[in-house]
Short mmCIF file of C-alpha atoms in Angstrom, two decimals:
data_model
loop_
_atom_site.label_atom_id
_atom_site.label_comp_id
_atom_site.label_asym_id
_atom_site.label_seq_id
_atom_site.Cartn_x
_atom_site.Cartn_y
_atom_site.Cartn_z
CA MET F 385 0.00 0.00 0.00
CA ALA F 386 2.80 2.41 0.90
CA LYS F 387 4.46 1.72 -2.45
CA GLU F 388 1.21 2.43 -4.31
CA ASN F 389 0.79 5.74 -2.44
CA SER F 390 4.39 6.65 -3.24
CA LEU F 391 3.88 5.90 -6.93
CA LYS F 392 0.65 7.90 -6.95
CA SER F 393 2.46 10.90 -5.42
CA GLN F 394 5.28 10.64 -7.94
CA ILE F 395 2.89 10.50 -10.89
CA TYR F 396 0.78 13.33 -9.46
CA THR F 397 3.86 15.53 -9.15
CA ALA F 398 5.18 14.58 -12.59
CA VAL F 399 1.87 15.35 -14.32
CA PHE F 400 1.42 18.61 -12.41
CA GLN F 401 4.94 19.79 -13.28
CA SER F 402 4.44 18.80 -16.91
CA ILE F 403 1.34 21.00 -17.02
CA ILE F 404 3.15 23.93 -15.40
CA SER F 405 6.14 23.66 -17.73
CA GLY F 406 3.94 23.47 -20.81
CA GLU F 407 5.12 19.95 -21.65
CA ILE F 408 1.44 18.99 -21.46
CA PRO F 409 -0.37 21.74 -23.42
CA THR F 410 -3.70 23.06 -22.16
CA ASP F 411 -5.48 21.75 -25.25
CA SER F 412 -4.22 18.19 -24.90
CA ILE F 413 -5.99 15.08 -23.62
CA ILE F 414 -4.26 12.82 -21.11
CA SER F 415 -5.06 9.11 -21.05
CA GLU F 416 -4.40 6.53 -18.37
CA LYS F 417 -2.75 4.30 -20.98
CA SER F 418 -0.25 6.97 -22.03
CA LEU F 419 0.83 7.55 -18.41
CA VAL F 420 1.07 3.83 -17.67
CA GLU F 421 3.37 3.43 -20.68
CA ARG F 422 5.35 6.55 -19.87
CA TYR F 423 6.04 5.77 -16.22
CA HIS F 424 6.05 1.96 -16.49
CA VAL F 425 3.58 1.45 -13.64
CA SER F 426 0.22 -0.23 -13.18
CA LYS F 427 -3.10 1.50 -13.78
CA SER F 428 -3.95 1.85 -10.08
CA PRO F 429 -1.50 4.62 -9.04
CA VAL F 430 -2.05 6.42 -12.34
CA ARG F 431 -5.81 6.42 -11.85
CA GLU F 432 -5.47 7.59 -8.24
CA ALA F 433 -3.19 10.45 -9.29
CA LEU F 434 -5.59 11.52 -12.03
CA VAL F 435 -8.57 11.38 -9.65
CA GLU F 436 -6.73 13.62 -7.19
CA LEU F 437 -5.79 16.08 -9.93
CA CYS F 438 -9.47 16.18 -10.93
CA SER F 439 -10.57 16.78 -7.33
CA GLU F 440 -8.20 19.74 -7.16
CA GLY F 441 -9.48 21.27 -10.39
CA VAL F 442 -6.27 20.67 -12.34
CA LEU F 443 -7.88 18.17 -14.72
CA ARG F 444 -11.42 17.28 -15.71
CA SER F 445 -12.53 13.80 -16.66
CA ILE F 446 -14.08 13.17 -20.07
CA PRO F 447 -15.81 9.76 -19.85
CA ARG F 448 -14.46 7.13 -22.26
CA TYR F 449 -12.01 9.66 -23.68
CA GLY F 450 -9.45 10.85 -21.12
CA TYR F 451 -8.58 13.86 -18.99
CA ALA F 452 -8.38 17.46 -20.13
CA VAL F 453 -6.33 20.22 -18.51
CA VAL F 454 -8.60 22.81 -16.92
CA ARG F 455 -7.96 26.20 -18.47
CA LEU F 456 -7.60 29.23 -16.22
CA GLY F 457 -7.77 32.91 -17.02
CA PRO F 458 -7.55 36.48 -15.70
CA ARG F 459 -10.77 36.09 -13.71
CA ASP F 460 -9.26 33.14 -11.84
CA VAL F 461 -6.19 35.23 -11.00
CA ARG F 462 -8.33 38.10 -9.69
CA ASP F 463 -10.43 35.73 -7.56
CA ILE F 464 -7.37 34.09 -6.04
CA LEU F 465 -5.72 37.41 -5.25
CA ALA F 466 -8.96 38.65 -3.63
CA PHE F 467 -9.03 35.51 -1.47
CA ARG F 468 -5.41 35.97 -0.47
CA ALA F 469 -6.04 39.63 0.40
CA VAL F 470 -8.46 38.46 3.08
CA LEU F 471 -6.66 35.34 4.29
CA GLU F 472 -3.02 36.37 4.63
CA PRO F 473 -3.29 39.80 6.33
CA GLY F 474 -5.94 38.46 8.70
CA CYS F 475 -3.77 35.55 9.79
CA LEU F 476 -0.67 37.72 10.15
CA ALA F 477 -2.52 40.25 12.29
CA GLY F 478 -3.62 37.52 14.68
CA VAL F 479 -0.20 35.95 15.17
CA LEU F 480 2.39 38.69 14.59
CA GLU F 481 3.45 39.09 18.21
CA LYS F 482 3.99 35.32 18.54
CA ILE F 483 6.41 34.99 15.64
CA THR F 484 9.73 33.78 17.03
CA PRO F 485 13.22 35.11 16.19
CA GLU F 486 13.94 31.76 14.52
CA GLN F 487 10.87 32.07 12.29
CA LEU F 488 11.79 35.66 11.48
CA GLU F 489 15.28 34.53 10.48
CA GLU F 490 13.81 31.89 8.15
CA LEU F 491 11.59 34.52 6.55
CA SER F 492 14.56 36.86 6.14
CA GLU F 493 16.51 34.10 4.39
CA LEU F 494 13.61 33.44 2.02
CA ASP F 495 13.38 37.15 1.27
CA ARG F 496 17.09 37.12 0.43
CA ARG F 497 16.50 34.20 -1.95
CA CYS F 498 13.95 36.28 -3.84
CA GLY F 499 16.72 38.68 -4.88
CA LYS F 500 18.46 38.51 -8.23
CA GLU F 501 21.65 36.87 -6.92
CA ALA F 502 19.80 33.91 -5.42
CA SER F 503 16.97 33.92 -7.98
CA PRO F 504 18.67 34.54 -11.34
CA ASP F 505 15.60 33.56 -13.34
CA PHE F 506 11.85 33.98 -13.19
CA TRP F 507 11.01 30.42 -12.18
CA THR F 508 13.38 30.39 -9.20
CA HIS F 509 12.13 33.77 -8.05
CA TRP F 510 8.53 32.61 -8.32
CA GLU F 511 9.14 29.52 -6.18
CA ASN F 512 11.04 31.48 -3.53
CA ASN F 513 8.31 34.11 -3.36
CA LYS F 514 5.67 31.40 -2.94
CA GLU F 515 7.73 29.79 -0.17
CA PHE F 516 8.03 33.14 1.63
CA HIS F 517 4.25 33.48 1.78
CA LEU F 518 3.75 29.85 2.78
CA ARG F 519 6.34 30.13 5.55
CA LEU F 520 4.68 33.32 6.79
CA MET F 521 1.36 31.47 6.88
CA ALA F 522 3.00 28.54 8.69
CA CYS F 523 3.78 30.91 11.55
CA CYS F 524 0.05 30.98 12.26
CA GLY F 525 0.01 27.28 13.08
CA ASN F 526 -3.28 26.83 11.23
CA ALA F 527 -3.05 23.77 9.01
CA PHE F 528 -6.33 24.52 7.20
CA ALA F 529 -5.27 28.08 6.36
CA TYR F 530 -1.87 26.84 5.20
CA GLY F 531 -3.45 24.20 2.96
CA SER F 532 -5.87 26.75 1.51
CA LEU F 533 -3.05 29.14 0.68
CA LYS F 534 -0.94 26.38 -0.87
CA LYS F 535 -3.83 25.35 -3.10
CA ALA F 536 -4.41 28.98 -4.09
CA LEU F 537 -0.74 29.44 -4.95
CA ASP F 538 -0.61 26.22 -6.94
CA THR F 539 -3.64 27.34 -8.94
CA LEU F 540 -2.13 30.78 -9.43
CA THR F 541 1.05 29.14 -10.72
CA ARG F 542 -0.98 27.21 -13.28
CA ALA F 543 -2.87 30.33 -14.34
CA TYR F 544 0.34 32.28 -14.93
CA ALA F 545 1.88 29.32 -16.75
CA GLN F 546 -1.09 29.16 -19.13
CA PHE F 547 -1.67 32.85 -19.78
CA TYR F 548 1.25 35.00 -18.70
CA TRP F 549 4.62 33.29 -18.64
CA ASP F 550 4.86 33.03 -22.44
CA ARG F 551 4.91 36.85 -22.43
CA TRP F 552 7.58 37.12 -19.74
CA GLU F 553 11.35 37.34 -20.19
CA GLN F 554 12.40 34.19 -18.35
CA ASN F 555 15.84 35.57 -17.42
CA ALA F 556 14.38 38.71 -15.85
CA VAL F 557 13.63 38.86 -12.13
CA PRO F 558 10.44 40.67 -11.06
CA THR F 559 10.41 43.40 -8.42
CA ASP F 560 7.19 42.18 -6.81
CA THR F 561 8.86 41.35 -3.48
CA ARG F 562 9.93 44.88 -2.60
CA ASN F 563 7.51 44.96 0.35
CA HIS F 564 8.99 41.87 2.02
CA ALA F 565 11.56 43.96 3.89
CA ILE F 566 8.83 46.22 5.32
CA ILE F 567 6.76 43.19 6.38
CA LEU F 568 9.79 41.85 8.23
CA GLU F 569 10.47 45.24 9.83
CA GLY F 570 6.90 45.38 11.07
CA ILE F 571 7.20 41.89 12.57
CA ARG F 572 10.54 42.72 14.16
CA GLU F 573 9.14 45.94 15.66
CA LYS F 574 5.88 44.22 16.71
CA ASP F 575 4.10 46.86 14.64
CA ARG F 576 0.95 45.08 13.45
CA ASP F 577 -0.36 47.94 11.30
CA LYS F 578 2.96 48.35 9.49
CA ALA F 579 3.38 44.65 8.76
CA VAL F 580 -0.23 44.11 7.63
CA LYS F 581 -0.20 47.22 5.43
CA ALA F 582 3.04 46.06 3.79
CA LEU F 583 1.62 42.57 3.25
CA ARG F 584 -1.44 44.02 1.54
CA ALA F 585 0.82 46.13 -0.69
CA ASP F 586 2.89 43.02 -1.44
CA LEU F 587 -0.21 41.11 -2.51
CA ASP F 588 -1.22 44.03 -4.74
CA ASP F 589 2.21 43.72 -6.39
CA PHE F 590 2.06 39.93 -6.70
CA GLY F 591 2.68 39.07 -10.34
CA MET F 592 1.71 42.57 -11.45
CA GLU F 593 4.44 42.71 -14.05
CA GLN F 594 3.19 39.49 -15.60
CA ARG F 595 -0.45 40.61 -15.51
CA GLU F 596 0.36 43.91 -17.22
CA LYS F 597 2.13 42.30 -20.17
#
């Protein structure tokens, strides 16, 4: 059973990454048979991975035909950002004074990784920025909120991959993390208003350069 779960997770990750990278185009149809042949596994873990991807809105099942990639658009991006604008500042406001020096140091390191030296390309920057926000949410100790944010960020990643990243210079590094330093200052100074205001400004900046292209 453990082996089957491990295979399912591996196939899930492989399919998801293939969608993000564009290896699986948004207009393509995925079949169980093609994945079984590609990964040299039985049908069971492939089917389980596809069912999970469907439950998360990444794929949709077409009976007797296969699985289609769910297309996302600007409206999806706006909805996700609106959700994040409520979730993240609210959670930060409730936990700011409990954030430990160790957690603050981890956040500072992630902010450093968002810079051009540590993130020389768009993809690396994107992943480091996502991790900064997830680590900030982890400080709240709310597993449901963390899972909700992770799902939102994964969906946002797919949306940008489908509609924005083909317009972006992949070797350029965005400036949409400029408010991280102010967020960290607010946390360090135990200034709730400063940190929350900076987080809201950061979310307003999130992916703006991609959206404007």
